[in-house]
Every structure is written in structure tokens, then in C-alpha cells.
PDB file of C-alpha atoms in Angstrom:
ATOM      1  CA  ASN R   1     121.965 148.682  89.309  1.00 39.00           C
ATOM      2  CA  THR R   2     123.216 147.696  85.848  1.00 41.00           C
ATOM      3  CA  LEU R   3     121.156 150.311  84.040  1.00 43.00           C
ATOM      4  CA  SER R   4     122.324 153.121  86.287  1.00 48.00           C
ATOM      5  CA  ARG R   5     125.908 152.590  85.150  1.00 47.00           C
ATOM      6  CA  TYR R   6     124.902 153.193  81.552  1.00 44.00           C
ATOM      7  CA  ARG R   7     122.248 155.874  81.931  1.00 49.00           C
ATOM      8  CA  ASN R   8     124.558 158.625  80.686  1.00 52.00           C
ATOM      9  CA  HIS R   9     125.383 156.617  77.556  1.00 49.00           C
ATOM     10  CA  LEU R  10     121.901 155.563  76.470  1.00 48.00           C
ATOM     11  CA  PRO R  11     121.112 156.910  72.961  1.00 49.00           C
ATOM     12  CA  LEU R  12     118.142 159.232  72.538  1.00 47.00           C
ATOM     13  CA  ARG R  13     116.136 158.150  69.488  1.00 48.00           C
ATOM     14  CA  ARG R  14     113.822 161.162  69.595  1.00 50.00           C
ATOM     15  CA  THR R  15     114.176 164.478  71.349  1.00 49.00           C
ATOM     16  CA  ASN R  16     110.984 163.939  73.360  1.00 54.00           C
ATOM     17  CA  VAL R  17     112.077 160.539  74.705  1.00 53.00           C
ATOM     18  CA  ARG R  18     114.271 160.179  77.771  1.00 58.00           C
ATOM     19  CA  PRO R  19     115.691 156.969  79.227  1.00 62.00           C
ATOM     20  CA  GLY R  20     114.313 155.962  82.592  1.00 69.00           C
ATOM     21  CA  ILE R  21     115.419 153.723  85.424  1.00 79.00           C
ATOM     22  CA  VAL R  22     113.034 151.194  86.974  1.00 81.00           C
ATOM     23  CA  ARG R  23     113.448 151.759  90.695  1.00 85.00           C
ATOM     24  CA  GLY R  24     110.813 149.383  91.951  1.00 89.00           C
ATOM     25  CA  CYS R  25     108.174 146.882  90.887  1.00 89.00           C
ATOM     26  CA  GLY R  26     105.319 144.992  92.499  1.00 88.00           C
ATOM     27  CA  ASP R  27     102.732 142.388  91.625  1.00 84.00           C
ATOM     28  CA  LYS R  28      99.692 140.815  93.209  1.00 82.00           C
ATOM     29  CA  ALA R  29      97.513 137.937  92.042  1.00 78.00           C
ATOM     30  CA  ASP R  30      93.828 138.791  91.623  1.00 75.00           C
ATOM     31  CA  ASP R  31      91.992 135.570  92.486  1.00 70.00           C
ATOM     32  CA  PHE R  32      88.502 137.084  92.430  1.00 71.00           C
ATOM     33  CA  HIS R  33      87.534 135.745  89.001  1.00 66.00           C
ATOM     34  CA  ARG R  34      89.222 134.406  85.891  1.00 56.00           C
ATOM     35  CA  THR R  35      88.108 137.334  83.723  1.00 56.00           C
ATOM     36  CA  ARG R  36      87.017 140.054  86.175  1.00 66.00           C
ATOM     37  CA  SER R  37      88.947 142.154  88.654  1.00 74.00           C
ATOM     38  CA  LYS R  38      88.058 142.334  92.332  1.00 80.00           C
ATOM     39  CA  PRO R  39      85.453 145.112  92.735  1.00 82.00           C
ATOM     40  CA  ASP R  40      87.291 146.920  95.552  1.00 85.00           C
ATOM     41  CA  GLY R  41      90.536 147.043  93.569  1.00 84.00           C
ATOM     42  CA  SER R  42      92.560 145.704  96.498  1.00 88.00           C
ATOM     43  CA  PRO R  43      94.943 143.546  94.406  1.00 86.00           C
ATOM     44  CA  ALA R  44      95.863 146.508  92.189  1.00 85.00           C
ATOM     45  CA  ILE R  45      96.296 148.738  95.236  1.00 89.00           C
ATOM     46  CA  ALA R  46      98.520 146.160  96.888  1.00 90.00           C
ATOM     47  CA  ALA R  47     100.653 145.862  93.723  1.00 89.00           C
ATOM     48  CA  VAL R  48     101.193 149.637  93.593  1.00 90.00           C
ATOM     49  CA  ARG R  49     102.078 149.792  97.283  1.00 91.00           C
ATOM     50  CA  ALA R  50     104.542 146.921  96.809  1.00 91.00           C
ATOM     51  CA  ALA R  51     106.193 148.793  93.935  1.00 91.00           C
ATOM     52  CA  ILE R  52     106.506 151.956  96.038  1.00 92.00           C
ATOM     53  CA  ALA R  53     108.005 149.995  98.913  1.00 92.00           C
ATOM     54  CA  ASP R  54     110.408 148.222  96.563  1.00 91.00           C
ATOM     55  CA  ALA R  55     111.550 151.589  95.209  1.00 91.00           C
ATOM     56  CA  GLY R  56     112.138 152.877  98.722  1.00 91.00           C
ATOM     57  CA  ILE R  57     110.259 156.119  98.166  1.00 91.00           C
ATOM     58  CA  GLY R  58     107.249 157.824  99.689  1.00 89.00           C
ATOM     59  CA  GLU R  59     103.953 158.533  97.975  1.00 87.00           C
ATOM     60  CA  ASP R  60     104.719 162.273  98.114  1.00 88.00           C
ATOM     61  CA  GLU R  61     107.734 161.689  95.847  1.00 88.00           C
ATOM     62  CA  ILE R  62     105.592 160.448  92.957  1.00 86.00           C
ATOM     63  CA  GLY R  63     105.136 163.167  90.372  1.00 82.00           C
ATOM     64  CA  TYR R  64     103.346 161.344  87.557  1.00 79.00           C
ATOM     65  CA  ILE R  65     100.981 158.369  87.308  1.00 77.00           C
ATOM     66  CA  ASN R  66     100.024 156.582  84.077  1.00 72.00           C
ATOM     67  CA  ALA R  67      97.097 154.405  85.094  1.00 68.00           C
ATOM     68  CA  HIS R  68      94.959 152.449  82.673  1.00 62.00           C
ATOM     69  CA  GLY R  69      93.193 149.124  82.289  1.00 58.00           C
ATOM     70  CA  THR R  70      91.425 147.053  79.663  1.00 55.00           C
ATOM     71  CA  SER R  71      88.346 149.269  79.888  1.00 55.00           C
ATOM     72  CA  THR R  72      90.157 152.600  79.685  1.00 54.00           C
ATOM     73  CA  PRO R  73      88.572 155.178  77.356  1.00 59.00           C
ATOM     74  CA  ASP R  74      92.076 156.263  76.270  1.00 64.00           C
ATOM     75  CA  ALA R  75      92.278 153.567  73.624  1.00 70.00           C
ATOM     76  CA  ILE R  76      91.469 153.314  69.957  1.00 78.00           C
ATOM     77  CA  GLY R  77      90.493 150.253  67.984  1.00 82.00           C
ATOM     78  CA  ARG R  78      90.628 148.985  64.432  1.00 85.00           C
ATOM     79  CA  ARG R  79      88.067 146.459  63.250  1.00 89.00           C
ATOM     80  CA  VAL R  80      90.073 143.862  61.368  1.00 89.00           C
ATOM     81  CA  GLY R  81      87.535 141.171  60.589  1.00 90.00           C
ATOM     82  CA  ARG R  82      85.216 138.618  62.142  1.00 92.00           C
ATOM     83  CA  LEU R  83      85.877 135.518  64.215  1.00 93.00           C
ATOM     84  CA  ALA R  84      83.688 132.408  63.970  1.00 93.00           C
ATOM     85  CA  VAL R  85      83.228 129.858  66.747  1.00 93.00           C
ATOM     86  CA  GLY R  86      81.897 126.362  66.216  1.00 93.00           C
ATOM     87  CA  ILE R  87      81.100 123.113  68.000  1.00 95.00           C
ATOM     88  CA  TYR R  88      83.758 120.452  67.397  1.00 96.00           C
ATOM     89  CA  ALA R  89      84.387 116.840  68.332  1.00 96.00           C
ATOM     90  CA  GLY R  90      87.021 114.213  67.666  1.00 95.00           C
ATOM     91  CA  ARG R  91      87.133 112.916  64.104  1.00 93.00           C
ATOM     92  CA  HIS R  92      85.495 109.585  65.065  1.00 92.00           C
ATOM     93  CA  PHE R  93      83.287 110.823  67.912  1.00 95.00           C
ATOM     94  CA  PRO R  94      79.707 109.543  67.341  1.00 93.00           C
ATOM     95  CA  SER R  95      76.867 112.007  66.836  1.00 90.00           C
ATOM     96  CA  THR R  96      74.148 111.721  69.482  1.00 90.00           C
ATOM     97  CA  GLU R  97      71.323 113.930  70.662  1.00 87.00           C
ATOM     98  CA  ASN R  98      72.869 114.623  74.069  1.00 92.00           C
ATOM     99  CA  PRO R  99      76.646 114.361  73.721  1.00 95.00           C
ATOM    100  CA  PRO R 100      78.889 114.948  76.732  1.00 95.00           C
ATOM    101  CA  TRP R 101      80.703 118.259  76.433  1.00 94.00           C
ATOM    102  CA  ILE R 102      83.949 119.876  77.466  1.00 94.00           C
ATOM    103  CA  ALA R 103      83.518 122.872  79.752  1.00 91.00           C
ATOM    104  CA  LEU R 104      85.788 125.661  80.906  1.00 86.00           C
ATOM    105  CA  PRO R 105      86.797 125.983  84.611  1.00 85.00           C
ATOM    106  CA  PRO R 106      83.917 126.449  87.099  1.00 85.00           C
ATOM    107  CA  GLU R 107      84.689 130.143  87.628  1.00 80.00           C
ATOM    108  CA  MET R 108      83.772 130.703  83.957  1.00 81.00           C
ATOM    109  CA  ASP R 109      80.374 128.987  84.113  1.00 82.00           C
ATOM    110  CA  ASP R 110      78.606 132.357  83.827  1.00 81.00           C
ATOM    111  CA  THR R 111      80.461 133.418  80.674  1.00 79.00           C
ATOM    112  CA  LEU R 112      78.816 133.537  77.242  1.00 80.00           C
ATOM    113  CA  PRO R 113      80.522 130.395  75.833  1.00 81.00           C
ATOM    114  CA  MET R 114      79.298 128.262  78.724  1.00 85.00           C
ATOM    115  CA  LYS R 115      75.782 129.683  78.491  1.00 87.00           C
ATOM    116  CA  MET R 116      75.728 128.857  74.792  1.00 87.00           C
ATOM    117  CA  MET R 117      76.771 125.265  75.438  1.00 89.00           C
ATOM    118  CA  ARG R 118      74.070 124.810  78.062  1.00 89.00           C
ATOM    119  CA  GLU R 119      71.466 126.181  75.662  1.00 90.00           C
ATOM    120  CA  LEU R 120      72.597 123.891  72.848  1.00 90.00           C
ATOM    121  CA  PHE R 121      72.869 120.757  74.979  1.00 92.00           C
ATOM    122  CA  PRO R 122      70.592 121.253  78.019  1.00 92.00           C
ATOM    123  CA  ASN R 123      70.375 117.537  78.806  1.00 93.00           C
ATOM    124  CA  SER R 124      74.062 116.732  78.364  1.00 93.00           C
ATOM    125  CA  ARG R 125      76.610 116.217  81.096  1.00 93.00           C
ATOM    126  CA  ILE R 126      80.008 117.835  81.468  1.00 93.00           C
ATOM    127  CA  ALA R 127      82.604 115.181  80.684  1.00 94.00           C
ATOM    128  CA  ALA R 128      85.710 117.223  81.470  1.00 94.00           C
ATOM    129  CA  ARG R 129      86.983 120.759  81.875  1.00 91.00           C
ATOM    130  CA  GLY R 130      89.812 122.523  80.065  1.00 88.00           C
ATOM    131  CA  ASN R 131      91.478 125.731  81.208  1.00 85.00           C
ATOM    132  CA  SER R 132      92.408 126.916  77.690  1.00 85.00           C
ATOM    133  CA  GLU R 133      91.266 126.390  74.110  1.00 86.00           C
ATOM    134  CA  GLY R 134      94.329 124.252  73.473  1.00 89.00           C
ATOM    135  CA  HIS R 135      93.410 122.059  76.417  1.00 91.00           C
ATOM    136  CA  VAL R 136      89.827 121.788  75.158  1.00 92.00           C
ATOM    137  CA  GLN R 137      91.102 120.729  71.732  1.00 94.00           C
ATOM    138  CA  SER R 138      93.265 118.022  73.299  1.00 95.00           C
ATOM    139  CA  LEU R 139      90.265 116.653  75.195  1.00 95.00           C
ATOM    140  CA  LEU R 140      88.172 116.719  72.005  1.00 96.00           C
ATOM    141  CA  ARG R 141      90.857 114.831  70.084  1.00 96.00           C
ATOM    142  CA  ALA R 142      90.793 112.204  72.831  1.00 94.00           C
ATOM    143  CA  GLY R 143      87.088 111.649  72.118  1.00 95.00           C
ATOM    144  CA  LEU R 144      85.740 112.851  75.464  1.00 95.00           C
ATOM    145  CA  GLY R 145      82.916 114.964  74.061  1.00 95.00           C
ATOM    146  CA  VAL R 146      82.064 118.102  72.109  1.00 96.00           C
ATOM    147  CA  GLY R 147      83.221 121.628  72.737  1.00 94.00           C
ATOM    148  CA  LEU R 148      83.620 125.195  71.536  1.00 93.00           C
ATOM    149  CA  VAL R 149      86.624 125.965  69.351  1.00 93.00           C
ATOM    150  CA  ASP R 150      87.484 128.952  67.172  1.00 93.00           C
ATOM    151  CA  CYS R 151      86.960 127.864  63.567  1.00 94.00           C
ATOM    152  CA  PHE R 152      90.425 129.016  62.507  1.00 93.00           C
ATOM    153  CA  ALA R 153      91.841 126.472  64.971  1.00 93.00           C
ATOM    154  CA  GLY R 154      89.277 123.702  64.574  1.00 94.00           C
ATOM    155  CA  ASP R 155      88.859 123.503  60.805  1.00 94.00           C
ATOM    156  CA  PRO R 156      92.534 122.805  59.949  1.00 93.00           C
ATOM    157  CA  ASP R 157      92.894 120.248  62.756  1.00 94.00           C
ATOM    158  CA  PRO R 158      92.938 116.789  61.103  1.00 94.00           C
ATOM    159  CA  LEU R 159      91.814 115.132  64.339  1.00 95.00           C
ATOM    160  CA  LEU R 160      88.698 117.279  64.756  1.00 95.00           C
ATOM    161  CA  ARG R 161      85.446 117.681  62.866  1.00 95.00           C
ATOM    162  CA  ARG R 162      82.551 120.076  63.172  1.00 95.00           C
ATOM    163  CA  TYR R 163      79.811 118.539  65.264  1.00 94.00           C
ATOM    164  CA  LEU R 164      77.334 121.122  63.957  1.00 92.00           C
ATOM    165  CA  PRO R 165      77.646 122.234  60.331  1.00 91.00           C
ATOM    166  CA  ASP R 166      77.603 125.987  60.868  1.00 91.00           C
ATOM    167  CA  PRO R 167      79.387 128.286  63.330  1.00 92.00           C
ATOM    168  CA  ILE R 168      77.233 129.065  66.335  1.00 89.00           C
ATOM    169  CA  ALA R 169      78.602 132.596  66.675  1.00 88.00           C
ATOM    170  CA  VAL R 170      80.522 135.129  64.588  1.00 90.00           C
ATOM    171  CA  VAL R 171      81.887 138.159  66.416  1.00 88.00           C
ATOM    172  CA  ASP R 172      83.812 141.245  65.370  1.00 90.00           C
ATOM    173  CA  LEU R 173      87.567 141.088  65.818  1.00 90.00           C
ATOM    174  CA  TRP R 174      89.335 144.258  66.936  1.00 89.00           C
ATOM    175  CA  LEU R 175      92.917 145.395  67.457  1.00 88.00           C
ATOM    176  CA  VAL R 176      93.065 147.886  70.326  1.00 84.00           C
ATOM    177  CA  VAL R 177      95.957 150.150  71.284  1.00 84.00           C
ATOM    178  CA  GLN R 178      96.534 152.909  73.820  1.00 78.00           C
ATOM    179  CA  VAL R 179      96.159 156.398  72.348  1.00 79.00           C
ATOM    180  CA  GLU R 180      99.696 157.388  73.295  1.00 76.00           C
ATOM    181  CA  MET R 181     101.053 154.356  71.407  1.00 80.00           C
ATOM    182  CA  GLN R 182      99.146 154.778  68.153  1.00 79.00           C
ATOM    183  CA  ARG R 183     101.928 156.780  66.494  1.00 81.00           C
ATOM    184  CA  SER R 184     104.679 154.377  67.468  1.00 85.00           C
ATOM    185  CA  PRO R 185     106.212 153.000  64.251  1.00 88.00           C
ATOM    186  CA  ARG R 186     106.566 149.547  65.802  1.00 88.00           C
ATOM    187  CA  VAL R 187     102.965 149.461  66.983  1.00 87.00           C
ATOM    188  CA  ARG R 188     101.658 150.679  63.628  1.00 88.00           C
ATOM    189  CA  ALA R 189     103.804 148.148  61.793  1.00 90.00           C
ATOM    190  CA  ALA R 190     102.492 145.336  63.998  1.00 89.00           C
ATOM    191  CA  MET R 191      98.868 146.418  63.512  1.00 89.00           C
ATOM    192  CA  ASP R 192      99.313 146.729  59.744  1.00 91.00           C
ATOM    193  CA  PHE R 193     100.914 143.282  59.618  1.00 91.00           C
ATOM    194  CA  LEU R 194      98.117 141.661  61.626  1.00 90.00           C
ATOM    195  CA  THR R 195      95.471 143.454  59.559  1.00 91.00           C
ATOM    196  CA  ARG R 196      97.010 142.126  56.341  1.00 92.00           C
ATOM    197  CA  ILE R 197      97.334 138.557  57.632  1.00 91.00           C
ATOM    198  CA  LEU R 198      93.773 138.488  58.942  1.00 91.00           C
ATOM    199  CA  ALA R 199      92.475 139.814  55.613  1.00 92.00           C
ATOM    200  CA  GLU R 200      94.358 137.079  53.749  1.00 92.00           C
ATOM    201  CA  GLU R 201      92.867 134.442  56.063  1.00 92.00           C
ATOM    202  CA  LYS R 202      89.361 135.916  56.079  1.00 93.00           C
ATOM    203  CA  ASP R 203      87.593 132.725  55.013  1.00 93.00           C
ATOM    204  CA  LEU R 204      89.385 130.675  57.668  1.00 93.00           C
ATOM    205  CA  MET R 205      88.693 133.224  60.422  1.00 93.00           C
ATOM    206  CA  GLU R 206      85.006 133.445  59.483  1.00 93.00           C
ATOM    207  CA  GLY R 207      84.492 129.688  59.348  1.00 92.00           C
ATOM    208  CA  ARG R 208      84.248 129.142  55.593  1.00 91.00           C
ATOM    209  CA  CYS R 209      87.084 126.602  55.281  1.00 86.00           C
ATOM    210  CA  CYS R 210      85.367 123.513  56.637  1.00 76.00           C
ATOM    211  CA  THR R 211      86.063 120.618  54.252  1.00 60.00           C
ATOM    212  CA  ALA R 212      84.757 117.624  56.213  1.00 54.00           C
ATOM    213  CA  PRO R 213      80.961 117.490  56.720  1.00 50.00           C
ATOM    214  CA  PRO R 214      79.690 116.573  60.193  1.00 52.00           C
ATOM    215  CA  GLN R 215      78.444 113.058  60.798  1.00 51.00           C
ATOM    216  CA  ARG R 216      74.709 112.668  60.959  1.00 46.00           C
ATOM    217  CA  MET R 217      72.981 111.513  64.110  1.00 46.00           C
TER     218      MET R 217
END
């Protein structure tokens, strides 16, 4: 192991920090849902067991576990602004009452963005699906339909226009960090930097930088 040869020479930056050696690792794909974990936790369990096996140790040799997830209570957040979402189309896409629209993958049909699109255009058909916002934007530029895009990405795009004049949703934007990391100088510097940038771009983030009016139906 390369690190093991240098473990006695690693500098200690603070007295309460000690260098460690990664003895094993494991991973496991969770194919239950695009945004939700499998209820029985089996992928996470399998990943931990793979890491233990890779390390060549027994469970009784583990003396400390740091377990957390996206919903852990051991996290703190900083509200840094608001994020607007709008309906966009290609610059020359015609305005109609029931335009075809760009959807996300089928496993995300029950998410809020897809529910909003169905409510706005109940009689429209799905023209295509994109697995990321960038993919959706590419399909919109190609003139395949209308779709949801964050205003900070859609408004500056010269090949897109707002299909509806106003954002359809504005949500709070948070920076979240683990409690044990909040005093890290690097983490604090990153959060301060992002907070400053987002404040400077407040109008863009909140959808107030639209220069081209939507075409009328």
C-alpha cells in the first residue's frame, strides 16, 4: 500500500487530527428509484459488507462507525436565496394550447416537476424524455416541445425563450453541511463564496432577468 509507506511521515495539521489508512472500500448500485433509496436498505448493507470483506477484517474489529445520509439530523443549513423554475421552449417554437413537452425518465413521473407539467398541460403528449436538465435543454433547443428549466439556466440561453411569462415555482435554496464539518476552514470558505455569488446573482436565480417576452398563442 502506497500510503502505508508514508504514514509515519504524514504532517499533522492539528493536534486532534490523525492520518488514516483506507483498508477497504465497497459500493453497490441502488436501482430502486432515481431519487429514493430501497426501503429495506439492502444496497447500503451490501456496500458495507463489501467494504469489510475488502479490508479483510471481521465485524468485531470495527470500533467506530460514522453513518449518515441526506436526511440525517446531524446537519445544519444556511438559506442562501431562492431558485425560480420556468417553462421554456426553443426560440422559434410556436405557441399552442397543447404543446408537446419534454419529460424526465419514467421513474420520476411521480415527482413534483412532472406533476406540475401534467397540471399545466393535461391534454399534451410527451414528445421526448431527458435524464438531466442539460439534456432537457438540448431537446428544447431542437424544437421538440416545452419543458421545465431553472431560470438561471434558461434565461441566458440564446436558443431558448420562456413559454410562459412568469416562473411557475420559486423555492428556497439551501446550503447544507454536516455538523462536524461546519468549523472546517475550507468548508466555511466554500459556503461563504457560494453565498456571495448567489447574492450577486439574486435576480438571475429568482427569474427576474428574462429579456425576451414569450410569443403569444
